[in-house]
Amino acid sequence: MSFSKKNNPFSSPQSLSEWLRPRLPSESFASWGVKPGTKNVHNLWLEVSQGETILADSTPPIRTVSVVSVRIIGKNNKILVESHQELSDGSVRNRCRPLSEKRKGDEKFEGAVFRAIKEELGSYDVMILGDSYREKVEERDSLSYPGLPARYVLQCVDVKVDGLPEEEFCTDEAEEYADSTADKALSIKKHFWKWVSYDSVHF
């Protein structure tokens, strides 16, 4: 059994918390939203509610997320990476990776790419480069939710985006969730970007 937006027994973050507590190491679960760079159970509940995350009914549960990873190619073949994020609690989360975004439920791959760029960078002319698409699966513990194993289905693509700054810059995050529960969830306030050499970024 897996739990997602189509099959979500969790009526609230509290019900999700009660389900998770006996299935996760107590010390790890207690660090959610407390340890810098982590998210809280309200974030995970929103992810499940929005169809971004599927939770397997196991001990520990396995969180499966479909992610688009967008390698933006600039002048001199430089690649844009997100160096770090500033969260709503004032903490900083290091990233050092290309722009990425969770897909929502049945959202098409291309739609997720364009949404990710608009939400994190703003409105620009975007061109997906042909023959650059590739997919891979990574399994590792989630940095956002310590103690929760994660399976990331990564869909990677190269794009050109016209009009981006050529130096380091930062952007404000668009509102991620409309649900009232989002007020209690940690959110990203700012993204910090820099250009790095092509060879230093691997998909």
mmCIF file with all atom_site columns, C-alpha atoms in Angstrom:
data_model
loop_
_atom_site.group_PDB
_atom_site.id
_atom_site.type_symbol
_atom_site.label_atom_id
_atom_site.label_alt_id
_atom_site.label_comp_id
_atom_site.label_asym_id
_atom_site.label_entity_id
_atom_site.label_seq_id
_atom_site.pdbx_PDB_ins_code
_atom_site.Cartn_x
_atom_site.Cartn_y
_atom_site.Cartn_z
_atom_site.occupancy
_atom_site.B_iso_or_equiv
_atom_site.pdbx_formal_charge
_atom_site.auth_seq_id
_atom_site.auth_comp_id
_atom_site.auth_asym_id
_atom_site.auth_atom_id
_atom_site.pdbx_PDB_model_num
ATOM 1   C CA . MET A 1 1   ? 0.000  0.000  0.000   1.00 0.00 ? 1   MET A CA 1
ATOM 2   C CA . SER A 1 2   ? 1.210  3.507  -0.864  1.00 0.00 ? 2   SER A CA 1
ATOM 3   C CA . PHE A 1 3   ? -0.280 6.810  0.182   1.00 0.00 ? 3   PHE A CA 1
ATOM 4   C CA . SER A 1 4   ? -0.583 9.748  -2.209  1.00 0.00 ? 4   SER A CA 1
ATOM 5   C CA . LYS A 1 5   ? -3.127 12.409 -3.177  1.00 0.00 ? 5   LYS A CA 1
ATOM 6   C CA . LYS A 1 6   ? -5.392 9.780  -4.757  1.00 0.00 ? 6   LYS A CA 1
ATOM 7   C CA . ASN A 1 7   ? -5.190 7.534  -1.699  1.00 0.00 ? 7   ASN A CA 1
ATOM 8   C CA . ASN A 1 8   ? -4.548 9.829  1.262   1.00 0.00 ? 8   ASN A CA 1
ATOM 9   C CA . PRO A 1 9   ? -5.817 8.628  4.667   1.00 0.00 ? 9   PRO A CA 1
ATOM 10  C CA . PHE A 1 10  ? -4.210 11.575 6.457   1.00 0.00 ? 10  PHE A CA 1
ATOM 11  C CA . SER A 1 11  ? -6.863 14.189 7.145   1.00 0.00 ? 11  SER A CA 1
ATOM 12  C CA . SER A 1 12  ? -4.372 16.502 8.831   1.00 0.00 ? 12  SER A CA 1
ATOM 13  C CA . PRO A 1 13  ? -0.669 16.889 9.635   1.00 0.00 ? 13  PRO A CA 1
ATOM 14  C CA . GLN A 1 14  ? -1.488 15.553 13.101  1.00 0.00 ? 14  GLN A CA 1
ATOM 15  C CA . SER A 1 15  ? -2.838 12.268 11.717  1.00 0.00 ? 15  SER A CA 1
ATOM 16  C CA . LEU A 1 16  ? 0.269  11.909 9.543   1.00 0.00 ? 16  LEU A CA 1
ATOM 17  C CA . SER A 1 17  ? 2.461  12.601 12.562  1.00 0.00 ? 17  SER A CA 1
ATOM 18  C CA . GLU A 1 18  ? 0.706  9.883  14.591  1.00 0.00 ? 18  GLU A CA 1
ATOM 19  C CA . TRP A 1 19  ? 1.200  7.406  11.745  1.00 0.00 ? 19  TRP A CA 1
ATOM 20  C CA . LEU A 1 20  ? 4.877  8.265  11.292  1.00 0.00 ? 20  LEU A CA 1
ATOM 21  C CA . ARG A 1 21  ? 5.955  8.338  14.947  1.00 0.00 ? 21  ARG A CA 1
ATOM 22  C CA . PRO A 1 22  ? 6.054  4.548  15.587  1.00 0.00 ? 22  PRO A CA 1
ATOM 23  C CA . ARG A 1 23  ? 7.619  3.928  12.166  1.00 0.00 ? 23  ARG A CA 1
ATOM 24  C CA . LEU A 1 24  ? 10.635 6.236  12.455  1.00 0.00 ? 24  LEU A CA 1
ATOM 25  C CA . PRO A 1 25  ? 13.574 6.569  14.855  1.00 0.00 ? 25  PRO A CA 1
ATOM 26  C CA . SER A 1 26  ? 12.314 8.905  17.586  1.00 0.00 ? 26  SER A CA 1
ATOM 27  C CA . GLU A 1 27  ? 15.440 11.063 17.597  1.00 0.00 ? 27  GLU A CA 1
ATOM 28  C CA . SER A 1 28  ? 15.323 11.564 13.837  1.00 0.00 ? 28  SER A CA 1
ATOM 29  C CA . PHE A 1 29  ? 11.618 12.392 13.788  1.00 0.00 ? 29  PHE A CA 1
ATOM 30  C CA . ALA A 1 30  ? 12.038 14.881 16.654  1.00 0.00 ? 30  ALA A CA 1
ATOM 31  C CA . SER A 1 31  ? 14.616 16.786 14.582  1.00 0.00 ? 31  SER A CA 1
ATOM 32  C CA . TRP A 1 32  ? 12.160 17.605 11.777  1.00 0.00 ? 32  TRP A CA 1
ATOM 33  C CA . GLY A 1 33  ? 11.765 21.347 11.499  1.00 0.00 ? 33  GLY A CA 1
ATOM 34  C CA . VAL A 1 34  ? 14.177 21.847 14.403  1.00 0.00 ? 34  VAL A CA 1
ATOM 35  C CA . LYS A 1 35  ? 17.513 20.862 12.900  1.00 0.00 ? 35  LYS A CA 1
ATOM 36  C CA . PRO A 1 36  ? 18.614 23.596 10.452  1.00 0.00 ? 36  PRO A CA 1
ATOM 37  C CA . GLY A 1 37  ? 17.807 22.743 6.853   1.00 0.00 ? 37  GLY A CA 1
ATOM 38  C CA . THR A 1 38  ? 15.076 20.209 7.695   1.00 0.00 ? 38  THR A CA 1
ATOM 39  C CA . LYS A 1 39  ? 11.338 20.496 7.065   1.00 0.00 ? 39  LYS A CA 1
ATOM 40  C CA . ASN A 1 40  ? 8.456  19.621 9.386   1.00 0.00 ? 40  ASN A CA 1
ATOM 41  C CA . VAL A 1 41  ? 5.507  17.236 9.218   1.00 0.00 ? 41  VAL A CA 1
ATOM 42  C CA . HIS A 1 42  ? 3.289  20.030 7.826   1.00 0.00 ? 42  HIS A CA 1
ATOM 43  C CA . ASN A 1 43  ? 5.587  20.158 4.777   1.00 0.00 ? 43  ASN A CA 1
ATOM 44  C CA . LEU A 1 44  ? 5.350  16.408 4.244   1.00 0.00 ? 44  LEU A CA 1
ATOM 45  C CA . TRP A 1 45  ? 1.553  16.459 4.631   1.00 0.00 ? 45  TRP A CA 1
ATOM 46  C CA . LEU A 1 46  ? 1.324  19.184 1.984   1.00 0.00 ? 46  LEU A CA 1
ATOM 47  C CA . GLU A 1 47  ? 3.559  17.168 -0.349  1.00 0.00 ? 47  GLU A CA 1
ATOM 48  C CA . VAL A 1 48  ? 1.294  14.115 -0.017  1.00 0.00 ? 48  VAL A CA 1
ATOM 49  C CA . SER A 1 49  ? -1.860 16.243 -0.363  1.00 0.00 ? 49  SER A CA 1
ATOM 50  C CA . GLN A 1 50  ? -0.528 17.908 -3.534  1.00 0.00 ? 50  GLN A CA 1
ATOM 51  C CA . GLY A 1 51  ? 0.488  14.617 -5.124  1.00 0.00 ? 51  GLY A CA 1
ATOM 52  C CA . GLU A 1 52  ? 4.199  15.446 -4.943  1.00 0.00 ? 52  GLU A CA 1
ATOM 53  C CA . THR A 1 53  ? 5.110  12.592 -2.594  1.00 0.00 ? 53  THR A CA 1
ATOM 54  C CA . ILE A 1 54  ? 4.059  8.941  -2.311  1.00 0.00 ? 54  ILE A CA 1
ATOM 55  C CA . LEU A 1 55  ? 4.592  7.226  1.051   1.00 0.00 ? 55  LEU A CA 1
ATOM 56  C CA . ALA A 1 56  ? 4.911  3.440  1.199   1.00 0.00 ? 56  ALA A CA 1
ATOM 57  C CA . ASP A 1 57  ? 3.102  1.768  4.100   1.00 0.00 ? 57  ASP A CA 1
ATOM 58  C CA . SER A 1 58  ? 6.219  0.196  5.565   1.00 0.00 ? 58  SER A CA 1
ATOM 59  C CA . THR A 1 59  ? 8.584  0.547  8.516   1.00 0.00 ? 59  THR A CA 1
ATOM 60  C CA . PRO A 1 60  ? 10.281 2.835  7.925   1.00 0.00 ? 60  PRO A CA 1
ATOM 61  C CA . PRO A 1 61  ? 8.078  4.332  5.204   1.00 0.00 ? 61  PRO A CA 1
ATOM 62  C CA . ILE A 1 62  ? 9.758  5.084  1.867   1.00 0.00 ? 62  ILE A CA 1
ATOM 63  C CA . ARG A 1 63  ? 9.102  8.485  0.339   1.00 0.00 ? 63  ARG A CA 1
ATOM 64  C CA . THR A 1 64  ? 9.013  8.423  -3.464  1.00 0.00 ? 64  THR A CA 1
ATOM 65  C CA . VAL A 1 65  ? 9.323  11.751 -5.266  1.00 0.00 ? 65  VAL A CA 1
ATOM 66  C CA . SER A 1 66  ? 9.381  12.520 -8.994  1.00 0.00 ? 66  SER A CA 1
ATOM 67  C CA . VAL A 1 67  ? 11.738 15.438 -9.608  1.00 0.00 ? 67  VAL A CA 1
ATOM 68  C CA . VAL A 1 68  ? 12.639 17.456 -12.679 1.00 0.00 ? 68  VAL A CA 1
ATOM 69  C CA . SER A 1 69  ? 16.286 18.515 -12.667 1.00 0.00 ? 69  SER A CA 1
ATOM 70  C CA . VAL A 1 70  ? 16.933 21.427 -15.014 1.00 0.00 ? 70  VAL A CA 1
ATOM 71  C CA . ARG A 1 71  ? 20.475 22.157 -16.151 1.00 0.00 ? 71  ARG A CA 1
ATOM 72  C CA . ILE A 1 72  ? 20.408 25.756 -17.415 1.00 0.00 ? 72  ILE A CA 1
ATOM 73  C CA . ILE A 1 73  ? 23.235 26.429 -19.885 1.00 0.00 ? 73  ILE A CA 1
ATOM 74  C CA . GLY A 1 74  ? 24.533 29.989 -20.141 1.00 0.00 ? 74  GLY A CA 1
ATOM 75  C CA . LYS A 1 75  ? 27.358 31.830 -21.876 1.00 0.00 ? 75  LYS A CA 1
ATOM 76  C CA . ASN A 1 76  ? 30.676 30.043 -22.299 1.00 0.00 ? 76  ASN A CA 1
ATOM 77  C CA . ASN A 1 77  ? 28.849 26.774 -21.544 1.00 0.00 ? 77  ASN A CA 1
ATOM 78  C CA . LYS A 1 78  ? 28.508 27.681 -17.873 1.00 0.00 ? 78  LYS A CA 1
ATOM 79  C CA . ILE A 1 79  ? 25.814 25.916 -15.809 1.00 0.00 ? 79  ILE A CA 1
ATOM 80  C CA . LEU A 1 80  ? 23.498 27.687 -13.365 1.00 0.00 ? 80  LEU A CA 1
ATOM 81  C CA . VAL A 1 81  ? 23.374 26.063 -9.936  1.00 0.00 ? 81  VAL A CA 1
ATOM 82  C CA . GLU A 1 82  ? 21.542 26.970 -6.770  1.00 0.00 ? 82  GLU A CA 1
ATOM 83  C CA . SER A 1 83  ? 24.280 27.539 -4.198  1.00 0.00 ? 83  SER A CA 1
ATOM 84  C CA . HIS A 1 84  ? 21.947 27.797 -1.192  1.00 0.00 ? 84  HIS A CA 1
ATOM 85  C CA . GLN A 1 85  ? 18.455 28.653 0.045   1.00 0.00 ? 85  GLN A CA 1
ATOM 86  C CA . GLU A 1 86  ? 17.198 30.917 2.803   1.00 0.00 ? 86  GLU A CA 1
ATOM 87  C CA . LEU A 1 87  ? 14.260 29.354 4.684   1.00 0.00 ? 87  LEU A CA 1
ATOM 88  C CA . SER A 1 88  ? 11.375 31.057 6.466   1.00 0.00 ? 88  SER A CA 1
ATOM 89  C CA . ASP A 1 89  ? 12.880 30.310 9.891   1.00 0.00 ? 89  ASP A CA 1
ATOM 90  C CA . GLY A 1 90  ? 16.072 32.159 8.927   1.00 0.00 ? 90  GLY A CA 1
ATOM 91  C CA . SER A 1 91  ? 18.168 29.029 8.452   1.00 0.00 ? 91  SER A CA 1
ATOM 92  C CA . VAL A 1 92  ? 20.261 28.376 5.347   1.00 0.00 ? 92  VAL A CA 1
ATOM 93  C CA . ARG A 1 93  ? 20.255 25.136 3.364   1.00 0.00 ? 93  ARG A CA 1
ATOM 94  C CA . ASN A 1 94  ? 23.207 24.454 1.086   1.00 0.00 ? 94  ASN A CA 1
ATOM 95  C CA . ARG A 1 95  ? 22.305 23.030 -2.336  1.00 0.00 ? 95  ARG A CA 1
ATOM 96  C CA . CYS A 1 96  ? 25.096 23.258 -4.952  1.00 0.00 ? 96  CYS A CA 1
ATOM 97  C CA . ARG A 1 97  ? 22.917 21.653 -7.618  1.00 0.00 ? 97  ARG A CA 1
ATOM 98  C CA . PRO A 1 98  ? 20.933 22.650 -10.715 1.00 0.00 ? 98  PRO A CA 1
ATOM 99  C CA . LEU A 1 99  ? 17.391 23.945 -10.403 1.00 0.00 ? 99  LEU A CA 1
ATOM 100 C CA . SER A 1 100 ? 15.045 21.141 -9.383  1.00 0.00 ? 100 SER A CA 1
ATOM 101 C CA . GLU A 1 101 ? 11.350 20.849 -8.588  1.00 0.00 ? 101 GLU A CA 1
ATOM 102 C CA . LYS A 1 102 ? 8.966  18.106 -7.460  1.00 0.00 ? 102 LYS A CA 1
ATOM 103 C CA . ARG A 1 103 ? 6.338  17.105 -10.004 1.00 0.00 ? 103 ARG A CA 1
ATOM 104 C CA . LYS A 1 104 ? 2.722  17.340 -8.899  1.00 0.00 ? 104 LYS A CA 1
ATOM 105 C CA . GLY A 1 105 ? 0.714  14.142 -9.424  1.00 0.00 ? 105 GLY A CA 1
ATOM 106 C CA . ASP A 1 106 ? -0.027 13.632 -13.133 1.00 0.00 ? 106 ASP A CA 1
ATOM 107 C CA . GLU A 1 107 ? 1.738  16.844 -14.186 1.00 0.00 ? 107 GLU A CA 1
ATOM 108 C CA . LYS A 1 108 ? 3.552  16.501 -17.516 1.00 0.00 ? 108 LYS A CA 1
ATOM 109 C CA . PHE A 1 109 ? 7.341  16.653 -17.505 1.00 0.00 ? 109 PHE A CA 1
ATOM 110 C CA . GLU A 1 110 ? 7.552  19.754 -19.703 1.00 0.00 ? 110 GLU A CA 1
ATOM 111 C CA . GLY A 1 111 ? 4.945  21.546 -17.593 1.00 0.00 ? 111 GLY A CA 1
ATOM 112 C CA . ALA A 1 112 ? 6.975  20.872 -14.459 1.00 0.00 ? 112 ALA A CA 1
ATOM 113 C CA . VAL A 1 113 ? 10.107 22.281 -16.129 1.00 0.00 ? 113 VAL A CA 1
ATOM 114 C CA . PHE A 1 114 ? 8.402  25.541 -17.115 1.00 0.00 ? 114 PHE A CA 1
ATOM 115 C CA . ARG A 1 115 ? 6.703  25.843 -13.705 1.00 0.00 ? 115 ARG A CA 1
ATOM 116 C CA . ALA A 1 116 ? 10.004 25.305 -11.889 1.00 0.00 ? 116 ALA A CA 1
ATOM 117 C CA . ILE A 1 117 ? 11.745 28.046 -13.861 1.00 0.00 ? 117 ILE A CA 1
ATOM 118 C CA . LYS A 1 118 ? 8.861  30.490 -13.389 1.00 0.00 ? 118 LYS A CA 1
ATOM 119 C CA . GLU A 1 119 ? 8.539  29.837 -9.628  1.00 0.00 ? 119 GLU A CA 1
ATOM 120 C CA . GLU A 1 120 ? 12.248 29.989 -8.817  1.00 0.00 ? 120 GLU A CA 1
ATOM 121 C CA . LEU A 1 121 ? 13.675 32.366 -11.438 1.00 0.00 ? 121 LEU A CA 1
ATOM 122 C CA . GLY A 1 122 ? 10.762 34.363 -12.870 1.00 0.00 ? 122 GLY A CA 1
ATOM 123 C CA . SER A 1 123 ? 9.262  34.672 -16.340 1.00 0.00 ? 123 SER A CA 1
ATOM 124 C CA . TYR A 1 124 ? 11.780 34.120 -19.130 1.00 0.00 ? 124 TYR A CA 1
ATOM 125 C CA . ASP A 1 125 ? 11.890 32.654 -22.623 1.00 0.00 ? 125 ASP A CA 1
ATOM 126 C CA . VAL A 1 126 ? 12.790 28.982 -22.179 1.00 0.00 ? 126 VAL A CA 1
ATOM 127 C CA . MET A 1 127 ? 13.952 26.439 -24.756 1.00 0.00 ? 127 MET A CA 1
ATOM 128 C CA . ILE A 1 128 ? 14.396 22.763 -23.907 1.00 0.00 ? 128 ILE A CA 1
ATOM 129 C CA . LEU A 1 129 ? 17.401 21.361 -25.789 1.00 0.00 ? 129 LEU A CA 1
ATOM 130 C CA . GLY A 1 130 ? 16.628 18.303 -27.900 1.00 0.00 ? 130 GLY A CA 1
ATOM 131 C CA . ASP A 1 131 ? 18.203 14.926 -27.076 1.00 0.00 ? 131 ASP A CA 1
ATOM 132 C CA . SER A 1 132 ? 19.218 16.106 -23.587 1.00 0.00 ? 132 SER A CA 1
ATOM 133 C CA . TYR A 1 133 ? 16.511 14.204 -21.662 1.00 0.00 ? 133 TYR A CA 1
ATOM 134 C CA . ARG A 1 134 ? 17.601 11.406 -19.338 1.00 0.00 ? 134 ARG A CA 1
ATOM 135 C CA . GLU A 1 135 ? 16.137 9.676  -16.336 1.00 0.00 ? 135 GLU A CA 1
ATOM 136 C CA . LYS A 1 136 ? 17.679 8.018  -13.318 1.00 0.00 ? 136 LYS A CA 1
ATOM 137 C CA . VAL A 1 137 ? 16.691 6.822  -9.857  1.00 0.00 ? 137 VAL A CA 1
ATOM 138 C CA . GLU A 1 138 ? 18.532 7.696  -6.647  1.00 0.00 ? 138 GLU A CA 1
ATOM 139 C CA . GLU A 1 139 ? 17.855 6.127  -3.261  1.00 0.00 ? 139 GLU A CA 1
ATOM 140 C CA . ARG A 1 140 ? 19.139 7.878  -0.148  1.00 0.00 ? 140 ARG A CA 1
ATOM 141 C CA . ASP A 1 141 ? 18.031 9.251  3.203   1.00 0.00 ? 141 ASP A CA 1
ATOM 142 C CA . SER A 1 142 ? 16.132 12.501 2.892   1.00 0.00 ? 142 SER A CA 1
ATOM 143 C CA . LEU A 1 143 ? 18.005 15.578 4.101   1.00 0.00 ? 143 LEU A CA 1
ATOM 144 C CA . SER A 1 144 ? 14.687 17.385 4.583   1.00 0.00 ? 144 SER A CA 1
ATOM 145 C CA . TYR A 1 145 ? 13.183 14.564 6.683   1.00 0.00 ? 145 TYR A CA 1
ATOM 146 C CA . PRO A 1 146 ? 15.934 12.756 8.671   1.00 0.00 ? 146 PRO A CA 1
ATOM 147 C CA . GLY A 1 147 ? 15.320 9.048  9.163   1.00 0.00 ? 147 GLY A CA 1
ATOM 148 C CA . LEU A 1 148 ? 12.906 8.824  6.216   1.00 0.00 ? 148 LEU A CA 1
ATOM 149 C CA . PRO A 1 149 ? 14.383 6.860  3.288   1.00 0.00 ? 149 PRO A CA 1
ATOM 150 C CA . ALA A 1 150 ? 13.733 8.481  -0.073  1.00 0.00 ? 150 ALA A CA 1
ATOM 151 C CA . ARG A 1 151 ? 13.543 7.295  -3.654  1.00 0.00 ? 151 ARG A CA 1
ATOM 152 C CA . TYR A 1 152 ? 14.030 10.092 -6.174  1.00 0.00 ? 152 TYR A CA 1
ATOM 153 C CA . VAL A 1 153 ? 12.921 9.522  -9.759  1.00 0.00 ? 153 VAL A CA 1
ATOM 154 C CA . LEU A 1 154 ? 14.950 12.208 -11.545 1.00 0.00 ? 154 LEU A CA 1
ATOM 155 C CA . GLN A 1 155 ? 14.031 13.482 -14.995 1.00 0.00 ? 155 GLN A CA 1
ATOM 156 C CA . CYS A 1 156 ? 16.942 15.586 -16.222 1.00 0.00 ? 156 CYS A CA 1
ATOM 157 C CA . VAL A 1 157 ? 17.059 18.034 -19.113 1.00 0.00 ? 157 VAL A CA 1
ATOM 158 C CA . ASP A 1 158 ? 19.220 20.862 -20.501 1.00 0.00 ? 158 ASP A CA 1
ATOM 159 C CA . VAL A 1 159 ? 17.595 24.210 -21.278 1.00 0.00 ? 159 VAL A CA 1
ATOM 160 C CA . LYS A 1 160 ? 18.456 27.681 -22.507 1.00 0.00 ? 160 LYS A CA 1
ATOM 161 C CA . VAL A 1 161 ? 16.917 30.630 -20.633 1.00 0.00 ? 161 VAL A CA 1
ATOM 162 C CA . ASP A 1 162 ? 17.233 34.089 -22.194 1.00 0.00 ? 162 ASP A CA 1
ATOM 163 C CA . GLY A 1 163 ? 17.869 37.172 -20.065 1.00 0.00 ? 163 GLY A CA 1
ATOM 164 C CA . LEU A 1 164 ? 19.343 35.744 -16.872 1.00 0.00 ? 164 LEU A CA 1
ATOM 165 C CA . PRO A 1 165 ? 22.009 37.777 -15.016 1.00 0.00 ? 165 PRO A CA 1
ATOM 166 C CA . GLU A 1 166 ? 25.568 36.784 -15.847 1.00 0.00 ? 166 GLU A CA 1
ATOM 167 C CA . GLU A 1 167 ? 26.823 37.270 -12.256 1.00 0.00 ? 167 GLU A CA 1
ATOM 168 C CA . GLU A 1 168 ? 25.691 35.667 -8.992  1.00 0.00 ? 168 GLU A CA 1
ATOM 169 C CA . PHE A 1 169 ? 22.128 36.654 -8.082  1.00 0.00 ? 169 PHE A CA 1
ATOM 170 C CA . CYS A 1 170 ? 19.205 35.755 -5.820  1.00 0.00 ? 170 CYS A CA 1
ATOM 171 C CA . THR A 1 171 ? 15.470 35.347 -6.409  1.00 0.00 ? 171 THR A CA 1
ATOM 172 C CA . ASP A 1 172 ? 12.390 35.254 -4.179  1.00 0.00 ? 172 ASP A CA 1
ATOM 173 C CA . GLU A 1 173 ? 10.354 32.051 -4.075  1.00 0.00 ? 173 GLU A CA 1
ATOM 174 C CA . ALA A 1 174 ? 6.777  32.215 -5.332  1.00 0.00 ? 174 ALA A CA 1
ATOM 175 C CA . GLU A 1 175 ? 4.131  30.989 -2.874  1.00 0.00 ? 175 GLU A CA 1
ATOM 176 C CA . GLU A 1 176 ? 4.385  27.205 -3.006  1.00 0.00 ? 176 GLU A CA 1
ATOM 177 C CA . TYR A 1 177 ? 1.097  26.095 -1.448  1.00 0.00 ? 177 TYR A CA 1
ATOM 178 C CA . ALA A 1 178 ? -2.313 27.776 -1.152  1.00 0.00 ? 178 ALA A CA 1
ATOM 179 C CA . ASP A 1 179 ? -3.457 25.506 1.705   1.00 0.00 ? 179 ASP A CA 1
ATOM 180 C CA . SER A 1 180 ? -3.861 27.204 5.100   1.00 0.00 ? 180 SER A CA 1
ATOM 181 C CA . THR A 1 181 ? -1.604 24.524 6.582   1.00 0.00 ? 181 THR A CA 1
ATOM 182 C CA . ALA A 1 182 ? 1.246  26.140 4.668   1.00 0.00 ? 182 ALA A CA 1
ATOM 183 C CA . ASP A 1 183 ? 1.444  28.797 7.387   1.00 0.00 ? 183 ASP A CA 1
ATOM 184 C CA . LYS A 1 184 ? 2.920  26.166 9.726   1.00 0.00 ? 184 LYS A CA 1
ATOM 185 C CA . ALA A 1 185 ? 5.204  24.631 7.120   1.00 0.00 ? 185 ALA A CA 1
ATOM 186 C CA . LEU A 1 186 ? 8.749  25.820 6.560   1.00 0.00 ? 186 LEU A CA 1
ATOM 187 C CA . SER A 1 187 ? 9.088  27.557 3.225   1.00 0.00 ? 187 SER A CA 1
ATOM 188 C CA . ILE A 1 188 ? 11.861 28.789 0.980   1.00 0.00 ? 188 ILE A CA 1
ATOM 189 C CA . LYS A 1 189 ? 12.150 32.570 0.950   1.00 0.00 ? 189 LYS A CA 1
ATOM 190 C CA . LYS A 1 190 ? 15.165 33.142 -1.298  1.00 0.00 ? 190 LYS A CA 1
ATOM 191 C CA . HIS A 1 191 ? 17.215 31.192 -3.817  1.00 0.00 ? 191 HIS A CA 1
ATOM 192 C CA . PHE A 1 192 ? 20.875 32.059 -4.409  1.00 0.00 ? 192 PHE A CA 1
ATOM 193 C CA . TRP A 1 193 ? 22.362 31.255 -7.826  1.00 0.00 ? 193 TRP A CA 1
ATOM 194 C CA . LYS A 1 194 ? 25.816 31.127 -9.391  1.00 0.00 ? 194 LYS A CA 1
ATOM 195 C CA . TRP A 1 195 ? 27.395 29.976 -12.653 1.00 0.00 ? 195 TRP A CA 1
ATOM 196 C CA . VAL A 1 196 ? 29.892 27.111 -12.605 1.00 0.00 ? 196 VAL A CA 1
ATOM 197 C CA . SER A 1 197 ? 31.855 25.205 -15.229 1.00 0.00 ? 197 SER A CA 1
ATOM 198 C CA . TYR A 1 198 ? 29.979 22.639 -17.328 1.00 0.00 ? 198 TYR A CA 1
ATOM 199 C CA . ASP A 1 199 ? 32.257 19.772 -16.285 1.00 0.00 ? 199 ASP A CA 1
ATOM 200 C CA . SER A 1 200 ? 31.544 20.331 -12.580 1.00 0.00 ? 200 SER A CA 1
ATOM 201 C CA . VAL A 1 201 ? 27.825 19.473 -12.896 1.00 0.00 ? 201 VAL A CA 1
ATOM 202 C CA . HIS A 1 202 ? 26.871 15.891 -13.633 1.00 0.00 ? 202 HIS A CA 1
ATOM 203 C CA . PHE A 1 203 ? 23.424 14.384 -13.975 1.00 0.00 ? 203 PHE A CA 1
#
